[in-house]
Structure formats: C-alpha cells, structure tokens
CSV table of C-alpha atoms in Angstrom, one decimal:
chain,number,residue,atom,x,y,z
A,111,UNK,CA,-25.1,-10.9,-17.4
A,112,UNK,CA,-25.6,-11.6,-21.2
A,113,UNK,CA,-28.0,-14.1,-22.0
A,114,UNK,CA,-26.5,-17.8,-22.7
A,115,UNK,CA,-27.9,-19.8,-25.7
A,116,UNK,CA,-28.4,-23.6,-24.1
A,117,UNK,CA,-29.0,-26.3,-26.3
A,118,UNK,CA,-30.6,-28.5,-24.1
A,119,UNK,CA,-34.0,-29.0,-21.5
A,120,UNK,CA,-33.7,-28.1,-18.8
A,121,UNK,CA,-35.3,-31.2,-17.5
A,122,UNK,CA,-32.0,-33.0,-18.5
A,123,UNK,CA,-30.2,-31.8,-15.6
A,124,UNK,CA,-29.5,-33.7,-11.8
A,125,UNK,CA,-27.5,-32.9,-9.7
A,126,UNK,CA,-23.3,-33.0,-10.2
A,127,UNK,CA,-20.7,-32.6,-8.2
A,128,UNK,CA,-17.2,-31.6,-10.2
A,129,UNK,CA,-15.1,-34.8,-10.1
A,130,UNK,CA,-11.5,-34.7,-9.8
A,131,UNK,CA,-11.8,-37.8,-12.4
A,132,UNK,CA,-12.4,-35.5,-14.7
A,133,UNK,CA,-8.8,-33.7,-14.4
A,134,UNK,CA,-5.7,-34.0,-15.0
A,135,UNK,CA,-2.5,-33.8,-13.1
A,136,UNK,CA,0.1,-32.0,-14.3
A,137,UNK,CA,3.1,-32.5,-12.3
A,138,UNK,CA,5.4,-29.3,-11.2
A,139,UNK,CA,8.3,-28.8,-14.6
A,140,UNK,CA,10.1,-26.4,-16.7
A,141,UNK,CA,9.0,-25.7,-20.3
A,142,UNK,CA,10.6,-23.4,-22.9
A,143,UNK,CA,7.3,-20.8,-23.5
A,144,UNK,CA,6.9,-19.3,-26.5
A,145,UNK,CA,7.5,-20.2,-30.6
A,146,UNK,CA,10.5,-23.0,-30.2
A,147,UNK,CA,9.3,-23.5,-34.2
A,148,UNK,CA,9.7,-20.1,-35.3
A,149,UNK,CA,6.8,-19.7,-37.4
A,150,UNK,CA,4.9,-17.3,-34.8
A,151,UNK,CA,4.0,-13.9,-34.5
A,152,UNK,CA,6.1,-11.4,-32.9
A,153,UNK,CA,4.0,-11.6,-29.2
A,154,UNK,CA,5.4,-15.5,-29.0
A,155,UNK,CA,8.9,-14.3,-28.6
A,156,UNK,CA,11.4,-14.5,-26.9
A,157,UNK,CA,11.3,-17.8,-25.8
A,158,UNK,CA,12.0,-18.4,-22.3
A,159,UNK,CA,12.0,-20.7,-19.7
A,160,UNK,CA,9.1,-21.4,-17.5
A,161,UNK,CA,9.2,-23.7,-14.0
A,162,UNK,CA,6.3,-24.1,-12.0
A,163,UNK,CA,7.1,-25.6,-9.1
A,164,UNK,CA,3.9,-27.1,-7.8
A,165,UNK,CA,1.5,-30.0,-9.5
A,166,UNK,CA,-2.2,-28.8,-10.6
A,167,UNK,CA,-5.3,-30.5,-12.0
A,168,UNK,CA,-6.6,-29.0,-15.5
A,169,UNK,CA,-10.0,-29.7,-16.3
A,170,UNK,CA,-9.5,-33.1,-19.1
A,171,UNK,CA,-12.3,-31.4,-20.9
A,172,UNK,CA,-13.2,-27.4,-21.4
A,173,UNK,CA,-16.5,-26.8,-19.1
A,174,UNK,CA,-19.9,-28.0,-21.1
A,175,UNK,CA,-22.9,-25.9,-21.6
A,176,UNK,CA,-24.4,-28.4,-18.6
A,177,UNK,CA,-22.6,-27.9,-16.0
A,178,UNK,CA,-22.8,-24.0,-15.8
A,179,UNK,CA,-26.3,-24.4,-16.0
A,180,UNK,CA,-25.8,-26.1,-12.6
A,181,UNK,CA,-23.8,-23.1,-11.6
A,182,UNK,CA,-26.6,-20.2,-13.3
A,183,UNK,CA,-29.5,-22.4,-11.7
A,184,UNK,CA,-28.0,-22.4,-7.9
A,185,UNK,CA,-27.2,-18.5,-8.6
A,186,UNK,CA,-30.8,-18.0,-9.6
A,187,UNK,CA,-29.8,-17.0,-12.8
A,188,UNK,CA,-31.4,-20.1,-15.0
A,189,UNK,CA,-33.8,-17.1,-16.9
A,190,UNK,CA,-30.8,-16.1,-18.2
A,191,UNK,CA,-31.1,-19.1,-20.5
A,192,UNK,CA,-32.5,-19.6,-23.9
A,193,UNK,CA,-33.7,-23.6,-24.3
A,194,UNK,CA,-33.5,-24.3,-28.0
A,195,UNK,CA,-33.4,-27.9,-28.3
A,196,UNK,CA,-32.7,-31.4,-26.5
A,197,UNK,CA,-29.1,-31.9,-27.9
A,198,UNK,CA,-25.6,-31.9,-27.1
A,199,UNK,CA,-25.0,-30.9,-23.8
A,200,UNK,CA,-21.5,-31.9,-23.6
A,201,UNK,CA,-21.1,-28.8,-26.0
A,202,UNK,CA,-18.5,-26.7,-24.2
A,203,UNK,CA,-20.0,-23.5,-22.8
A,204,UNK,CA,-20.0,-20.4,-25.0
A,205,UNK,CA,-20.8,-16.5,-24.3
A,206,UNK,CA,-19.2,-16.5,-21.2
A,207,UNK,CA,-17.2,-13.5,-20.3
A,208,UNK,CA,-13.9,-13.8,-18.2
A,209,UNK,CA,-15.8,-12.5,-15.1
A,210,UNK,CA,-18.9,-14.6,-15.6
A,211,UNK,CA,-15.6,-18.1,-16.0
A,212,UNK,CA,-14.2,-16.8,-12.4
A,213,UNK,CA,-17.6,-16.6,-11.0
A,214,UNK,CA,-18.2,-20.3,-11.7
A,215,UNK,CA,-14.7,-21.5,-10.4
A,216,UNK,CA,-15.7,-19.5,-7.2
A,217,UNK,CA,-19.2,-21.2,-7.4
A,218,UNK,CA,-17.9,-24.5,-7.9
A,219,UNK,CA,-15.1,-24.0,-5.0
A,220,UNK,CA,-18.2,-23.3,-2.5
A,221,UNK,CA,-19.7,-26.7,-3.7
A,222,UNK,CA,-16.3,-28.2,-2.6
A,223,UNK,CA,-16.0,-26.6,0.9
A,224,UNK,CA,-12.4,-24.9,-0.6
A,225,UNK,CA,-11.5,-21.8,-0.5
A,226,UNK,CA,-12.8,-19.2,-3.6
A,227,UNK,CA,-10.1,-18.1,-5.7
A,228,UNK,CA,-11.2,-14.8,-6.7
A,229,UNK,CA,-12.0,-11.3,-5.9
A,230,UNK,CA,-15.6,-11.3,-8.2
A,231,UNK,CA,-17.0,-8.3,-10.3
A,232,UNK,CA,-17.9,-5.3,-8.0
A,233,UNK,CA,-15.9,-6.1,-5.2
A,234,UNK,CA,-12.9,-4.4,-3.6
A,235,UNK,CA,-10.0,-6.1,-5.7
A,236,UNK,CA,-12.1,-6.7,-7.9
A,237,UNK,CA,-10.5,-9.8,-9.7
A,238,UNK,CA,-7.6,-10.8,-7.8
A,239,UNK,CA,-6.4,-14.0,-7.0
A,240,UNK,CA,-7.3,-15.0,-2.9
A,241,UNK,CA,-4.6,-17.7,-1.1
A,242,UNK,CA,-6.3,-20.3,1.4
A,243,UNK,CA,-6.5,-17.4,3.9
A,244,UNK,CA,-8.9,-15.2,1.9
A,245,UNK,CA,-6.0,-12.8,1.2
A,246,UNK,CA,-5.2,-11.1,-1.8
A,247,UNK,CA,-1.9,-12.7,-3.5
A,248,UNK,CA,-0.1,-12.7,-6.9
A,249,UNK,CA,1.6,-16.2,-5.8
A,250,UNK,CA,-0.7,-18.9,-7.7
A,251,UNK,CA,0.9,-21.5,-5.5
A,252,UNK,CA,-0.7,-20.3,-2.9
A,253,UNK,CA,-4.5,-20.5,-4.4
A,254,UNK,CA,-6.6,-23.2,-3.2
A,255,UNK,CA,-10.0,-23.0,-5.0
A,256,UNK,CA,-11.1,-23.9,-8.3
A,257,UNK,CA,-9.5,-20.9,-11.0
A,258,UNK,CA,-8.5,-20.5,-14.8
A,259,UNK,CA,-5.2,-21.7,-15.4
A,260,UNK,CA,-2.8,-19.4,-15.8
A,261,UNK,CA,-1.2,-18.6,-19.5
A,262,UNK,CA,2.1,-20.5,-18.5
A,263,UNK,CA,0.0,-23.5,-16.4
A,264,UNK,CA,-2.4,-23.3,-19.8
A,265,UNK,CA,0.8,-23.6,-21.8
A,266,UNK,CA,2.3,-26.0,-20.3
A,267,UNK,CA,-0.4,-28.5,-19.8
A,268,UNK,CA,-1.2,-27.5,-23.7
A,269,UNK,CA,2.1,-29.0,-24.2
A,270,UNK,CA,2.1,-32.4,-22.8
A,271,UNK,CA,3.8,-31.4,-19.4
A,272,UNK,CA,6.7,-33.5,-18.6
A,273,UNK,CA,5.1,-35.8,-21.2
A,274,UNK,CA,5.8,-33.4,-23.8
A,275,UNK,CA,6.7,-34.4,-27.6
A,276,UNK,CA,7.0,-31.0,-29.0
A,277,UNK,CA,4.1,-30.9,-31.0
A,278,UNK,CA,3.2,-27.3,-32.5
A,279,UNK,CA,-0.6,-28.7,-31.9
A,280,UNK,CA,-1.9,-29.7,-28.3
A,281,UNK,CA,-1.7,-33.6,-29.0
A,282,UNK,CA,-0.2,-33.4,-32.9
A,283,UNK,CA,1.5,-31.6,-35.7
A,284,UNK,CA,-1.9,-32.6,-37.8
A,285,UNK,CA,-4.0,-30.2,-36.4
A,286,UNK,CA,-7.2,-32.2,-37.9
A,287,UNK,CA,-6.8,-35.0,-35.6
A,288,UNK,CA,-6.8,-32.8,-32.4
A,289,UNK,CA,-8.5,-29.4,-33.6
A,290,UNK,CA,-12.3,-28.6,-34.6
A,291,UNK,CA,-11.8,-25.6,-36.9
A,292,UNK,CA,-13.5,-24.0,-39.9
A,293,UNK,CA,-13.0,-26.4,-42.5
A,294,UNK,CA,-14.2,-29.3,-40.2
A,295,UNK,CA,-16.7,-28.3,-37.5
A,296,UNK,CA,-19.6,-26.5,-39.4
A,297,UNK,CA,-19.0,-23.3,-38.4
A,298,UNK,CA,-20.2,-24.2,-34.7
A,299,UNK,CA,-18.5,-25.9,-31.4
A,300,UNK,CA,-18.6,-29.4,-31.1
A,301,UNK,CA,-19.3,-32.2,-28.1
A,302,UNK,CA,-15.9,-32.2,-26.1
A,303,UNK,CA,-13.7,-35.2,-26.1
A,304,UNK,CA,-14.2,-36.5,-29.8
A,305,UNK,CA,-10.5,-36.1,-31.3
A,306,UNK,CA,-7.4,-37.6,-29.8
A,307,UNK,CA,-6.3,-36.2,-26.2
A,308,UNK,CA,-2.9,-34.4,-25.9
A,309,UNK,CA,0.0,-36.4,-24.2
A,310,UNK,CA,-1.5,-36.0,-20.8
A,311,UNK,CA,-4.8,-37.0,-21.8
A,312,UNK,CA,-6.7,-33.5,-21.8
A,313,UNK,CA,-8.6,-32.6,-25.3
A,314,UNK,CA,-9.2,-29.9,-27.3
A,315,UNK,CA,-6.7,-27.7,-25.8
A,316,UNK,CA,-6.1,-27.0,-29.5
A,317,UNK,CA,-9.6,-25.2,-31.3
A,318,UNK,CA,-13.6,-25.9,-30.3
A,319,UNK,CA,-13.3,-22.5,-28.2
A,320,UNK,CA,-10.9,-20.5,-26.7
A,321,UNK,CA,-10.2,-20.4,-23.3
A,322,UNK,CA,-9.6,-17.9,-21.0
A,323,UNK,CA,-6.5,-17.7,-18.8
A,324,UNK,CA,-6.0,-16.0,-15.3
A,325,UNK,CA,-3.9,-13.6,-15.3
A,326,UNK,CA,-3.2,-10.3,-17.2
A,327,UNK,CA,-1.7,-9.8,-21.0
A,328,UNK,CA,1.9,-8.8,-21.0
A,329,UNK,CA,4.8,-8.9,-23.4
A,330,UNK,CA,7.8,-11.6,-22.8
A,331,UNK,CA,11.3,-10.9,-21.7
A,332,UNK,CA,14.0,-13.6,-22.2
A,333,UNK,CA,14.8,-14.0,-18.3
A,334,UNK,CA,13.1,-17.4,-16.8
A,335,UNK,CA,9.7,-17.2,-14.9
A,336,UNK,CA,9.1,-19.0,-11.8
A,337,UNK,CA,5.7,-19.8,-11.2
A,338,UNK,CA,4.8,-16.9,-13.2
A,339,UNK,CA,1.3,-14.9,-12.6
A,340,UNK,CA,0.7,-11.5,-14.2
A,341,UNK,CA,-1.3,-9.1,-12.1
A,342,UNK,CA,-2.1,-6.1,-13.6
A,343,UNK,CA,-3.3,-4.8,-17.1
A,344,UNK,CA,-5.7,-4.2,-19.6
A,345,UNK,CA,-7.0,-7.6,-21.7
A,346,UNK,CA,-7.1,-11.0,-20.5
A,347,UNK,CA,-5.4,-14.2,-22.4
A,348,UNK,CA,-7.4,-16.5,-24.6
A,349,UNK,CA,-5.7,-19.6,-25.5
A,350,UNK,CA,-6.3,-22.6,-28.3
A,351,UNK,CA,-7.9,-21.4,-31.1
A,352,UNK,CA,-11.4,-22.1,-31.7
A,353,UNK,CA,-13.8,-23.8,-34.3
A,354,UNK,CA,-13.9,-20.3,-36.2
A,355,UNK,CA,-10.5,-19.5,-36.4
A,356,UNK,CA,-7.5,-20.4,-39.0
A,357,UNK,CA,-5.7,-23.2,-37.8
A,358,UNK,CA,-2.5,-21.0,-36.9
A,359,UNK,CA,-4.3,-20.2,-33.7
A,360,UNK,CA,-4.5,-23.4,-32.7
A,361,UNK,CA,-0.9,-23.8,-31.9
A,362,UNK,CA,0.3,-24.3,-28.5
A,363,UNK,CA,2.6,-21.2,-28.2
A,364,UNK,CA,-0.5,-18.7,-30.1
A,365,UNK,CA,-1.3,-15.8,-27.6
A,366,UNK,CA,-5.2,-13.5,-27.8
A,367,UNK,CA,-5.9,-11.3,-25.8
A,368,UNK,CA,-9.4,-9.1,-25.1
A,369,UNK,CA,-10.9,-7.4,-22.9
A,370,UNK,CA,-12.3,-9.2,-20.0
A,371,UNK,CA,-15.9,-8.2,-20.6
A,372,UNK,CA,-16.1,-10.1,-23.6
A,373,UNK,CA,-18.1,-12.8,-24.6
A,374,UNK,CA,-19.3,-14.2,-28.1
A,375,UNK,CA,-19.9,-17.7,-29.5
A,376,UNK,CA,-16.2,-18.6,-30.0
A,377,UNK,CA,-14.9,-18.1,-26.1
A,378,UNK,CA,-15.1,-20.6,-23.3
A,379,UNK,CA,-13.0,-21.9,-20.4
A,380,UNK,CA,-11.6,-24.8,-19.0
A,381,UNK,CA,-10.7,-25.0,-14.8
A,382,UNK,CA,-7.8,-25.5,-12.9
A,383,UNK,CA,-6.3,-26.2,-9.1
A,384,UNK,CA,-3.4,-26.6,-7.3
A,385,UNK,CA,-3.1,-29.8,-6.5
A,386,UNK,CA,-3.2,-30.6,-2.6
C-alpha cells in the first residue's frame, strides 16, 4: 500500500462510527446521462436515459483524511502514515487507489454489522460487487454494504436527483461558488463542505478531488439503462474534477477514467449504500 501523507496527530483521533447524518438520500429517478449542454467531449455522448429504481445514501461529504485513518489504524496499517502537521483534518483523503476506496467501504461495512460489498485485492473475484448473501452480482440493487457509487448513481446525485435544476456544475453554472480549482485553491485540496451544497445538499461533487466510481469504463449507447452497473474492463471512472484541474472537468456530465491502481494527490472518494 502506498504511503498516505496525513496532515494531522495522530493523537487527534477517537473513536467514530460513520453516521448516516452525514448522507444523503437520493430517492430512486430517471435522469438524461451525458452532455444535455453540448459543450462535452465525444465520451459524454449520446445522451441517454438512466432510471435507478431504488433510493441510496451518498456520503454529503467526500471521505476526510481522518476517518481513513480510523480505517488504516484498525487494519494495522497506521505506519503507513506520514504526520506532518496538526491541521485540517476534514481535508478529503488523497492517494488512495480504487482498491485501497473499496477496502475501506468493506472496512466500514464490518463496523456496521452489514454485509461487505466487495470482492478485495487478491481474492477470487477479485473486485466484484457481493449482494446481502455474499454472492457475486452485477445487480447494485442488490448490494447491502457500504460501496462507491456507481458512475450513473454518481451522476445522478451530482445532478440534484429529482431535485435537479440542470446545472452544468454540481450545485451551479458558476463553478467558483461550488468548485475548488486551480485558480482558487492554491494548488492543494481544501477542508470539505466550505462552498454551497448541490440541490440535495451534498458538496463538492464538483472539484477538491476526484472520486472514484464502482464500476468499469465503457462507451454510451443511446438505449435507456436501468439500474446500470458495468462489470468488466480495463480503467475505473473518476468523477468531479479536482483542485488541479481546468474547470471543464468539473462538470456534472465529464467522464476520467484510469487504471484502478492509481493513486496521486488529486484522487479521492466519497461512499455510497442502498438505502434499506
């Protein structure tokens, strides 16, 4: 596991429990996915519709450097962690690849009593997405545990839900009142939560880092998705733009995509559920 830069003591830390306070319902919808503006690049098209067809929690915030110390320290991994100073622990996590973001939503699903979402690194499966049985499944409705939204669920709750005012940013069409990007974040991440929430109250689904999605890359098709879940492939989404990027990634409908062993300062996560 790469070493995570922590900028906090580790003193500062108590014991947490994840809240569901600090998610967000989104309730079960249709969505057009993809540039409905039209000023995208050529991955963002076609547009097509999307329905999930079950509610899920989003995390309101992207997960903090904090509380995957919680998750390092329980694994005995807490000497994977450089202490530099006694600030800003609310900073979302960075350096996190998507294997080491399912192993915490898997972690943090134990701490619950619910069933783990994922197949982790080095196991048979390795990766795939477990239903309340323990089973392998591509139906996400079906998941119980703690997970990364998918890149429609990430969409959609990017969008304002059923809430959704068609804003090209997740909250605004001025990006600087919902976005940390280069020209106003000082070339570094900043503490969650301190520009205005989208229409469903979650922040900075639009720059501070990008996030990593569930499932697999894939082109669209114009034909409608139901509950959509891609299961096989070669890079994983990353959605929302982050503090280092132009602001064109920080559109709602703005698709990257790496390998799943990647990690650097600019990538993070945010969880998900289906809602009970």
């Amino acid at each position: 596991m790469k070493k995570v830069l922590i900028t906090l003591l580790v003193v500062a830390f108590s014991v947490m429990v994840f809240s569901l306070k600090e998610m967000v319902v989104v309730e079960k919808g249709s969505f057009t996915m993809g540039d409905t503006r039209n000023v995208g690049a050529s991955d963002e098209k076609p547009t097509h519709k999307v329905v999930v067809e079950y509610d899920f929690y989003i995390g309101k915030y992207e997960v903090t450097f904090e509380e995957y110390f919680l998750f390092l320290e329980a694994s005995g991994k807490a000497n994977d962690i450089e202490i530099v100073e006694a600030e800003a622990k609310t900073i979302p996590v960075t350096n996190v690849s998507w294997w080491d973001a399912i192993a915490y939503c898997n972690w943090l699903s134990k701490e619950e009593d619910l069933p783990v979402a994922y197949r982790t690194f080095g196991e048979p499966d390795e990766g795939q997405l477990l239903d309340f049985e323990g089973n392998t499944t591509t139906d996400v409705s079906k998941v119980v545990g703690y997970r990364l939204p998918t890149e429609a669920e990430w969409e959609f709750a990017a969008r304002g839900g059923n809430l959704s005012r068609g804003y090209i940013y997740s909250g605004s069409d001025d990006f600087d009142q919902v976005a940390w990007h280069p020209s106003n974040s000082g070339g570094e991440a900043q503490e969650i939560g301190k520009k205005i929430p989208n229409e469903l109250g979650i922040y900075d689904m639009s720059g501070n880092v990008w996030e990593w999605c569930s499932d697999w890359h894939t082109l669209y098709t114009d034909s409608v998705r139901i509950n959509p879940y891609v299961d096989t492939g070669f890079l994983k989404p990353v959605r929302g733009g982050s503090f280092g990027d132009d602001v064109t990634c920080s559109r709602v409908s703005y698709r990257g995509y790496v390998y799943p062993e990647s990690a650097n300062d600019f990538f993070g996560f945010r969880v998900c559920r289906k809602a009970p």
